Tab-separated table of C-alpha atoms and ligand atoms in Angstrom:
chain	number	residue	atom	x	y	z
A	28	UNK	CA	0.000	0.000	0.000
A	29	UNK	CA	1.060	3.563	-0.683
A	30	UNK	CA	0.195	6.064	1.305
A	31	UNK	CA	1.148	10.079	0.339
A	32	UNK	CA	1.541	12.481	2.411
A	33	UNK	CA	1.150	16.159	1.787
A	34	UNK	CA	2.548	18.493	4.565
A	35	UNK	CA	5.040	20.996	3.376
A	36	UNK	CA	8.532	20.395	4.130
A	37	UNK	CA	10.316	22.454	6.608
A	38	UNK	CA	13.188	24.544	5.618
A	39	UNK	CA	16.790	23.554	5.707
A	40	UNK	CA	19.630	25.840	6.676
A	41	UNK	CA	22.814	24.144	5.974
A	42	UNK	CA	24.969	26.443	5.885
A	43	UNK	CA	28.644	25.722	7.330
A	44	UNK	CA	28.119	28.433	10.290
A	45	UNK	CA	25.299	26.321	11.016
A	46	UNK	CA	27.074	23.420	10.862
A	47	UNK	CA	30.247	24.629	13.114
A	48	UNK	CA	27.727	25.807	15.675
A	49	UNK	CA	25.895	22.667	16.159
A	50	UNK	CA	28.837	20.736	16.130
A	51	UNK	CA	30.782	22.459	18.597
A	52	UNK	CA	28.269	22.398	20.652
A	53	UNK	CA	28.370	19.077	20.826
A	54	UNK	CA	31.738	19.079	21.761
A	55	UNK	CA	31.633	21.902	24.366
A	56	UNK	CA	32.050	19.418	27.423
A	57	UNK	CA	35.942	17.741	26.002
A	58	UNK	CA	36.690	20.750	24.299
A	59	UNK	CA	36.377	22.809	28.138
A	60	UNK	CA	38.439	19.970	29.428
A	61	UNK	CA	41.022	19.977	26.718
A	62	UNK	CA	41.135	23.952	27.184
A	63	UNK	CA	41.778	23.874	30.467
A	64	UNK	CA	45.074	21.599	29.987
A	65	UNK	CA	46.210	23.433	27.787
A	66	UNK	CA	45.512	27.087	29.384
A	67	UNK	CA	49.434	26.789	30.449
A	68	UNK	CA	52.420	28.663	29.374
A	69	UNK	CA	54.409	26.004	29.225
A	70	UNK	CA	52.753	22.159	28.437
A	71	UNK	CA	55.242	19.676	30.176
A	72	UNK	CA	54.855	15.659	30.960
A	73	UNK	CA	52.226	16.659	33.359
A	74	UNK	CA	50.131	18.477	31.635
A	75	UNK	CA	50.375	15.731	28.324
A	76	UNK	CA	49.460	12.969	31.181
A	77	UNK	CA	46.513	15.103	31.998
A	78	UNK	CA	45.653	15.029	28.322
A	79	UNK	CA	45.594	11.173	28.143
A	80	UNK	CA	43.821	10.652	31.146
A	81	UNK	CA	40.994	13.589	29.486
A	82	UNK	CA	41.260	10.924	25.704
A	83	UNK	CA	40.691	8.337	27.627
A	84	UNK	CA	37.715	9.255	29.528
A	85	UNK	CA	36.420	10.508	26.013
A	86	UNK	CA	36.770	7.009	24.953
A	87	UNK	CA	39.723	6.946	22.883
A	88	UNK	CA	41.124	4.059	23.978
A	89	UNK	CA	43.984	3.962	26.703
A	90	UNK	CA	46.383	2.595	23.563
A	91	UNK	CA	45.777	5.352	21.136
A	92	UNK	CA	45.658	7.944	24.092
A	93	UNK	CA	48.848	7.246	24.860
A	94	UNK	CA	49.967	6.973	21.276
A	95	UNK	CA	48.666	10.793	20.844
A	96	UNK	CA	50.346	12.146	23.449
A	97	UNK	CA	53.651	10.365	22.835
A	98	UNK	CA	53.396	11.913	19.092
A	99	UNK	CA	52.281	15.450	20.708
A	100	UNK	CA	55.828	14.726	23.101
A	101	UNK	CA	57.772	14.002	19.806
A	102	UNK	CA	56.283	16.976	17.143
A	103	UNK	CA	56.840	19.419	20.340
A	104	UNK	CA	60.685	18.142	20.218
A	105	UNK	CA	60.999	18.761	16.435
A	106	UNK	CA	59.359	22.199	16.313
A	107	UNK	CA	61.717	24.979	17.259
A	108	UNK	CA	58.810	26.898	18.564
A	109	UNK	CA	57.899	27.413	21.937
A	110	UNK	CA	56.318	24.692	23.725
A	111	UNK	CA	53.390	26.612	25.127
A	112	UNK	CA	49.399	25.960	25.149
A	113	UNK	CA	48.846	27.482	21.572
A	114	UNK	CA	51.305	25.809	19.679
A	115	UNK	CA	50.438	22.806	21.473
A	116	UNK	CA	46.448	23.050	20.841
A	117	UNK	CA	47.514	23.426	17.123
A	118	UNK	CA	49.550	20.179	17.113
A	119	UNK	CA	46.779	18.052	18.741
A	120	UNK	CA	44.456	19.575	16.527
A	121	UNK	CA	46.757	19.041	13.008
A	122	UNK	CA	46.960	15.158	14.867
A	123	UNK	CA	43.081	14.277	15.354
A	124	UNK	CA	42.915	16.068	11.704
A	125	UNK	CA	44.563	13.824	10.541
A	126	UNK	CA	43.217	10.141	11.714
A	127	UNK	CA	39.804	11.959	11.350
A	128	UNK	CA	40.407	12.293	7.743
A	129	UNK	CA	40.765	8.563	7.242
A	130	UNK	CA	36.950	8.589	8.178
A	131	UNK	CA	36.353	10.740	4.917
A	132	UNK	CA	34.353	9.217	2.244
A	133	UNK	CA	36.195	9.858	-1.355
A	134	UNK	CA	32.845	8.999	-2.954
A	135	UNK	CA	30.864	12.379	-4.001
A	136	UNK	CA	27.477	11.307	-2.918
A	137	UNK	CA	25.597	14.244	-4.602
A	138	UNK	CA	27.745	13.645	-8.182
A	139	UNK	CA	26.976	9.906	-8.035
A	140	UNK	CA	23.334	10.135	-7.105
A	141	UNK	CA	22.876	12.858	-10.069
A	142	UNK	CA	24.917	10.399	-12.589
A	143	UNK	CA	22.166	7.408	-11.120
A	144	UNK	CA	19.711	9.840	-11.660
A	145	UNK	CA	20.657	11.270	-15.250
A	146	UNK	CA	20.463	7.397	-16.011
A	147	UNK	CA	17.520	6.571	-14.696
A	148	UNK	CA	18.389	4.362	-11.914
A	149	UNK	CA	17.153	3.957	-8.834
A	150	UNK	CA	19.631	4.409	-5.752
A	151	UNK	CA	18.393	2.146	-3.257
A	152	UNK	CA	20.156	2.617	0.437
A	153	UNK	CA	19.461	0.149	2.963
A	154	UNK	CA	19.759	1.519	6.761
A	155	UNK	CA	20.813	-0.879	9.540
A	156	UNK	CA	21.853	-0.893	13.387
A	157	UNK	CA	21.301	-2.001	16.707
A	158	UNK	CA	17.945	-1.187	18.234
A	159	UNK	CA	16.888	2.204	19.022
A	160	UNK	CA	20.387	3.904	17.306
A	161	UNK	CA	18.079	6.133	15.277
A	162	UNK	CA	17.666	4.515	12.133
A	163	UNK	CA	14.110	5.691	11.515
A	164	UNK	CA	14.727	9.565	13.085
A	165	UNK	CA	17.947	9.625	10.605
A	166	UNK	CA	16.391	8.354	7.686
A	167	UNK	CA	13.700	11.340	8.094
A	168	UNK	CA	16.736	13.872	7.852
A	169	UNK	CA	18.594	12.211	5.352
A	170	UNK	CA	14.977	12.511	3.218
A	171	UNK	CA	14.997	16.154	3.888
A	172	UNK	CA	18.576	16.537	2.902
A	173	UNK	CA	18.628	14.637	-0.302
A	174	UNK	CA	15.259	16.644	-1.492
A	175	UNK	CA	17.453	19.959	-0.333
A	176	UNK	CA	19.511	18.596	-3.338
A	177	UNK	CA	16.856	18.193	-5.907
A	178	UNK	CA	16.367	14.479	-5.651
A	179	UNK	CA	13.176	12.682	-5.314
A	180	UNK	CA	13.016	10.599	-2.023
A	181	UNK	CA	10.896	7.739	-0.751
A	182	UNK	CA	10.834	6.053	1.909
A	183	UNK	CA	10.785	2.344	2.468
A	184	UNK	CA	8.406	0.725	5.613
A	185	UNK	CA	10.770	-2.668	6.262
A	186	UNK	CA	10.376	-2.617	9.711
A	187	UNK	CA	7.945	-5.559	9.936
A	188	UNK	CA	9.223	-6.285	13.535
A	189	UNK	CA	8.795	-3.360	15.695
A	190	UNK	CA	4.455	-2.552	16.291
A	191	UNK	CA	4.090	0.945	15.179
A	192	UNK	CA	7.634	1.175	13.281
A	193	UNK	CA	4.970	1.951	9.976
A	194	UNK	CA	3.495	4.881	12.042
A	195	UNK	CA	6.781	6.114	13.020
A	196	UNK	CA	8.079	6.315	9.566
A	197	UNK	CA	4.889	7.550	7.884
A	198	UNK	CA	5.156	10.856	10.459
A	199	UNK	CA	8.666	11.387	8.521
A	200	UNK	CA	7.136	11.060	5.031
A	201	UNK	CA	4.573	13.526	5.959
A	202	UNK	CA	6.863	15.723	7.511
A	203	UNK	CA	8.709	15.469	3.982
A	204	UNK	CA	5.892	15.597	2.216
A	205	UNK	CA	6.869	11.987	0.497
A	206	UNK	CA	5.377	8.786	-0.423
A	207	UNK	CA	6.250	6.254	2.511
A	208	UNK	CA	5.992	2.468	0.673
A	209	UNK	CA	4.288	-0.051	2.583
A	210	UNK	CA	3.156	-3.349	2.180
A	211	UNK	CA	1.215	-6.115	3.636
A	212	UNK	CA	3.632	-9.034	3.583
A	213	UNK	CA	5.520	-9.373	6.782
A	214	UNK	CA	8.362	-10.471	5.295
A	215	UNK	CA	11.286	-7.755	4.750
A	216	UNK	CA	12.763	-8.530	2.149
A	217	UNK	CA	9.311	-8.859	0.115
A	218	UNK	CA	8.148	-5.769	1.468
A	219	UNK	CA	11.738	-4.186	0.082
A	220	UNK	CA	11.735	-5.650	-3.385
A	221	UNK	CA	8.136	-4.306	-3.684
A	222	UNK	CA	9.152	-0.335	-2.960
A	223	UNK	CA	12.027	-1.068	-4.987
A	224	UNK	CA	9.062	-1.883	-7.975
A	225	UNK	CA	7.452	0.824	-7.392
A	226	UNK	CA	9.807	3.423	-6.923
A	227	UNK	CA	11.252	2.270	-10.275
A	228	UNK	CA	7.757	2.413	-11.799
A	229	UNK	CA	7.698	6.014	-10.831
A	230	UNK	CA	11.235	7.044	-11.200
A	231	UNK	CA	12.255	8.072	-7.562
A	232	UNK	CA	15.751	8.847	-7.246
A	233	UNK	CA	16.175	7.666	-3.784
A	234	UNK	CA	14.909	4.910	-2.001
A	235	UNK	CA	15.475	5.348	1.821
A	236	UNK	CA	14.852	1.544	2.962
A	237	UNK	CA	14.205	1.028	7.251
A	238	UNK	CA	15.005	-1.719	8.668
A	239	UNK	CA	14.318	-2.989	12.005
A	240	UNK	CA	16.875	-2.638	15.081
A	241	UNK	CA	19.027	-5.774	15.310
A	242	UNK	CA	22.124	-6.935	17.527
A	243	UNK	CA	25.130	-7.941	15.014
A	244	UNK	CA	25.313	-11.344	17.124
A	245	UNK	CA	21.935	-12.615	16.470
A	246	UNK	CA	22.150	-14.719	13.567
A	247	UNK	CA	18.635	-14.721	12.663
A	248	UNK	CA	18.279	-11.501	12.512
A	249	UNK	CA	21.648	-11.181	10.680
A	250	UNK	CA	20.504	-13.469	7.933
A	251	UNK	CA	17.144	-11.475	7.708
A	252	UNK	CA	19.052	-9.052	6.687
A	253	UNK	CA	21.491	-10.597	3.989
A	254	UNK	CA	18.502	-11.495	2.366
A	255	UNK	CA	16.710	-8.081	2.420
A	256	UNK	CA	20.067	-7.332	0.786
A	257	UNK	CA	19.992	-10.206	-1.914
A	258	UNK	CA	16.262	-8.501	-2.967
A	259	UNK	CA	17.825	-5.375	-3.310
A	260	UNK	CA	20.766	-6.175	-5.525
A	261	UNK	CA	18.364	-8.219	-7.618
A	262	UNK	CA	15.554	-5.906	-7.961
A	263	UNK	CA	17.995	-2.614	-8.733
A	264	UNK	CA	21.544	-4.701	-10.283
A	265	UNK	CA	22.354	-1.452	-12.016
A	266	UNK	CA	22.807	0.441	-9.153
A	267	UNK	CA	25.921	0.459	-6.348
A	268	UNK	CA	24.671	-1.208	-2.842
A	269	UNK	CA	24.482	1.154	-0.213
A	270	UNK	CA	24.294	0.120	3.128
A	271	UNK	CA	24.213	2.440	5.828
A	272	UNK	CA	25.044	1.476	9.288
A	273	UNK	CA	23.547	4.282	11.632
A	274	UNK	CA	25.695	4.336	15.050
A	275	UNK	CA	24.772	5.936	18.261
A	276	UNK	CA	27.762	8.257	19.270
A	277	UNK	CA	26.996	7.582	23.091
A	278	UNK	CA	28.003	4.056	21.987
A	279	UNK	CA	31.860	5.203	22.373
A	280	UNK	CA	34.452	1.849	21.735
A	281	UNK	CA	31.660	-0.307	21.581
A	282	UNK	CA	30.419	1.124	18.219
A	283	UNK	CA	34.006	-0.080	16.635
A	284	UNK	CA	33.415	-3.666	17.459
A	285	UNK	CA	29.755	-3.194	16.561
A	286	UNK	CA	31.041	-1.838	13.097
A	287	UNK	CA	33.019	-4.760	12.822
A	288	UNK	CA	30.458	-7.439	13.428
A	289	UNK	CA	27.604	-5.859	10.938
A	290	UNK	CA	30.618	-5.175	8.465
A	291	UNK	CA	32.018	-9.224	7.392
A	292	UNK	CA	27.954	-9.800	7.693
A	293	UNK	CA	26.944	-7.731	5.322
A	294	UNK	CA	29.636	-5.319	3.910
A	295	UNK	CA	28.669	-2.198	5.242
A	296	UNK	CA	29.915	0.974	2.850
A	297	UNK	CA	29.295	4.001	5.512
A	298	UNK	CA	28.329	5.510	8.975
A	299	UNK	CA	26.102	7.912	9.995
A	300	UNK	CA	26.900	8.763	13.912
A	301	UNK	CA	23.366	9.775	15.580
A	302	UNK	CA	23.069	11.211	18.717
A	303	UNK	CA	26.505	13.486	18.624
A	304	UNK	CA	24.558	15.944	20.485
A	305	UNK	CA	24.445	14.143	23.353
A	306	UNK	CA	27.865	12.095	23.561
A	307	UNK	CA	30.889	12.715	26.103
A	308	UNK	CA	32.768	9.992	24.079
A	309	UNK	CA	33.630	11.750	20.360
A	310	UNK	CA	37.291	9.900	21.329
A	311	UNK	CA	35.667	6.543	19.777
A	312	UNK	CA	36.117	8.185	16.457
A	313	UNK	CA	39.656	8.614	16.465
A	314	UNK	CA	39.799	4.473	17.521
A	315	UNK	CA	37.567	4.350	14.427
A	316	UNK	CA	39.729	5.837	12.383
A	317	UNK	CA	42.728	3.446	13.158
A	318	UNK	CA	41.012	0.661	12.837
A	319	UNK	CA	38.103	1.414	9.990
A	320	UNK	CA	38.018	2.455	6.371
A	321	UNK	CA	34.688	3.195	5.949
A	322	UNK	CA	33.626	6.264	5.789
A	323	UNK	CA	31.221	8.089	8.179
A	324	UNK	CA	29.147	10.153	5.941
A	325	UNK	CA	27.086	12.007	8.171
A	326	UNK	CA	26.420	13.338	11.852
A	327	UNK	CA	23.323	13.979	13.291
A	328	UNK	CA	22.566	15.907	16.628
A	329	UNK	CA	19.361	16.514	17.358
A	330	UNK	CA	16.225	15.008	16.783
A	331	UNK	CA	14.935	17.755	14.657
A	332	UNK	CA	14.583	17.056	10.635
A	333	UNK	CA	17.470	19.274	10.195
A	334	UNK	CA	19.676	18.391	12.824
A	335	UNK	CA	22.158	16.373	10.931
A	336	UNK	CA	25.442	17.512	8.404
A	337	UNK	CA	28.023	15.942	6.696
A	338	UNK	CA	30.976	14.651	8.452
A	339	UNK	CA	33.648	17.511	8.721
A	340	UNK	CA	36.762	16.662	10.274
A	341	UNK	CA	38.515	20.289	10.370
A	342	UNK	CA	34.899	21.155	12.355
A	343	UNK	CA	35.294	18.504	15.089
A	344	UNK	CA	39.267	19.041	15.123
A	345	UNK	CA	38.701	22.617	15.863
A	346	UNK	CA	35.313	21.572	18.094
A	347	UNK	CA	37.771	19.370	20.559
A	348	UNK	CA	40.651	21.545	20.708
A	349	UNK	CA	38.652	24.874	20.932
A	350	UNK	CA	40.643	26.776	18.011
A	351	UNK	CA	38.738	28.346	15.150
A	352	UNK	CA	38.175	26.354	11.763
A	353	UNK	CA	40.203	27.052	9.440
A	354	UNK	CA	37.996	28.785	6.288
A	355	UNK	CA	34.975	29.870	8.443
B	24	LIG	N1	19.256	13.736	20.794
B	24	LIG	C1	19.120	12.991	19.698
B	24	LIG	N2	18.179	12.038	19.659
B	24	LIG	C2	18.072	11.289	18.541
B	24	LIG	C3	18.926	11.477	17.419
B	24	LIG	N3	18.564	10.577	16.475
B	24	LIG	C4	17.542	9.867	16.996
B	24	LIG	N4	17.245	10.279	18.238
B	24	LIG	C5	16.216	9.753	19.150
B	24	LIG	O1	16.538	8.398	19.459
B	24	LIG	C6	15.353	7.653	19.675
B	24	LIG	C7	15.361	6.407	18.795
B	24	LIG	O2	15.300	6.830	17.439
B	24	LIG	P1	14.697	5.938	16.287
B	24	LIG	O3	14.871	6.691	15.032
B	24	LIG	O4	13.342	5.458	16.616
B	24	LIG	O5	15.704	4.729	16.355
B	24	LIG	P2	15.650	3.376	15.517
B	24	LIG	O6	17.053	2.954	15.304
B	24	LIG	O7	14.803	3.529	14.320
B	24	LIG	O8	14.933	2.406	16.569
B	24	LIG	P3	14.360	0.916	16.284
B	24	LIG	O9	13.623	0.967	14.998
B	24	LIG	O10	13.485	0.636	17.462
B	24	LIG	O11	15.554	0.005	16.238
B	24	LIG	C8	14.194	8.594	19.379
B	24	LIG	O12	13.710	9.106	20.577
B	24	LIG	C9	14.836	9.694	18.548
B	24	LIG	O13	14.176	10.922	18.663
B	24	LIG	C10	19.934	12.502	17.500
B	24	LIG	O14	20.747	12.730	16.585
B	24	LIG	N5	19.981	13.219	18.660
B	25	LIG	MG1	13.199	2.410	13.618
């Protein structure tokens, strides 16, 4: 069954002051800590220890931590500049900067979904995760966004699982003013090949396609979900797979392992962190970055329809250390 919706969509400011602001608000608790170390004239051994113990807490793993701060120790000894809190702030900064830009996806989302679109062919994206990581809430931004960019959305009910998961999703598509797909067969993969059918029949770019919340260790569920993902490459085989693992960012080091698990399952290709707004433990990303090469493609923080951007690592760098972005 289709069901349209009609409400107007709200309005969409994403512009990068926008984005800076609502990142680094996120970041305000670390970035106080991390300001506070380094208020000094002089940053010695003690104040670098005082820096691991503040990664740590953040959730950057005690390994890494240490790692930083040994590199911090080392760049310090090859610069001939002073050693005091600026210079410092700069070379942590330059350091997350760095790892964070591993995390970058070298994909052009908005160039290849105008080439699928130019060729008429559908861009499915399948949405996973653990329960209650905000699959559902992100998939009504992402809907938003990609209409910001002049592409037609839908949305895909494949949450057969979760009573009132339909209801849930059809508030986004009217919020979006989109046509939410659903269908009567229970099973998820039916229910996905069908909106891929009829978003082909009526030449949506975008296929947003929920799924329901799942633990990466419950086979079942796991396989459920390799199949919903056999339908998809069968029904669209023109088309790249997409699938979009949306992580909690209160998770912290957890969320790398949980990567891990849903990744050899079913090769996920990127990340979308949810819940930034509220999270004390940002330092998981940098233990991403080490051990990950997928790319995190977007951050949300907030559970408004707007309240999510791209992933920006010069705006985080600059949200944890506290200096201005550079080109802002
Ligand atoms: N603060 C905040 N809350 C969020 C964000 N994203 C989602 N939420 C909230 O998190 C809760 C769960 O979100 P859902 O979108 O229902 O999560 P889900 O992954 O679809 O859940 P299941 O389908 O039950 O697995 C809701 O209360 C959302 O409003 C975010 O970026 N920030
Ligand atoms: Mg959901």
């Amino acid at each position: 069954m289709v069901r349209r919706t009609n409400t107007m969509s709200n309005s969409f400011d994403k512009s990068e002051t926008t984005q800076k602001n609502s990142i680094w608000e996120s970041l305000k608790k670390l970035r106080t800590q991390v300001q506070e170390v380094f208020a000094e004239d002089h940053i010695d051994t003690n104040k670098l220890m005082d820096l691991e113990e503040i990664l740590i807490l953040s959730d950057t793993g005690p390994k890494l931590a240490a790692e930083i701060t040994k590199d911090i120790s080392k760049r310090m000894k090859n610069t001939k500049k002073s050693h005091g809190g600026k210079e410092t702030t700069e070379i942590l900064k330059e350091i997350i900067k760095q790892k964070l830009n591993k995390l970058v996806d070298v994909d052009n989302l908005e160039a290849s979904f105008s080439e699928a679109k130019n060729e008429n062919r559908l861009v499915p994206i399948l949405i996973v995760g653990v329960n209650g990581s905000g699959k559902t809430t992100t998939i009504g931004k992402l809907a938003n966004y990609f209409q910001r960019q002049n592409f037609t959305v839908a949305l895909a009910a494949c949450d057969t699982f979760r009573a009132a998961a339909n209801e849930q999703l059809i508030a986004w598509g009217m919020k979006n003013s989109i046509e939410v797909l659903e269908s009567k067969v229970v099973d998820p993969a039916a229910a996905a090949f069908e909106a891929i059918q009829a978003s082909k029949k009526k030449k949506t770019d975008i296929l947003l396609i929920d799924t329901a919340g799942r633990l990466p260790n419950n086979k079942n569920l796991i396989e459920e979900l390799k199949k919903i993902k056999r339908v998809i490459s069968k029904a669209e085989d023109r088309s790249k797979k997409r699938t979009w693992i949306v992580i909690d960012a209160n998770t912290g080091q957890n969320a790398v392992s949980q990567i891990e698990q849903f990744k050899e399952a079913i090769d996920i290709t990127g990340i979308i962190l949810t819940k930034f707004d509220g999270t004390n433990k940002a330092g998981f990303l940098l233990q991403l970055s080490e051990q990950e090469r997928i790319p995190i493609l977007f951050v949300g923080h907030g559970e408004k329809i707007t309240d999510i951007v791209d992933f920006n690592p010069e705006i985080i760098a600059s949200g944890i250390v506290g200096t201005d972005p550079a080109n802002f």
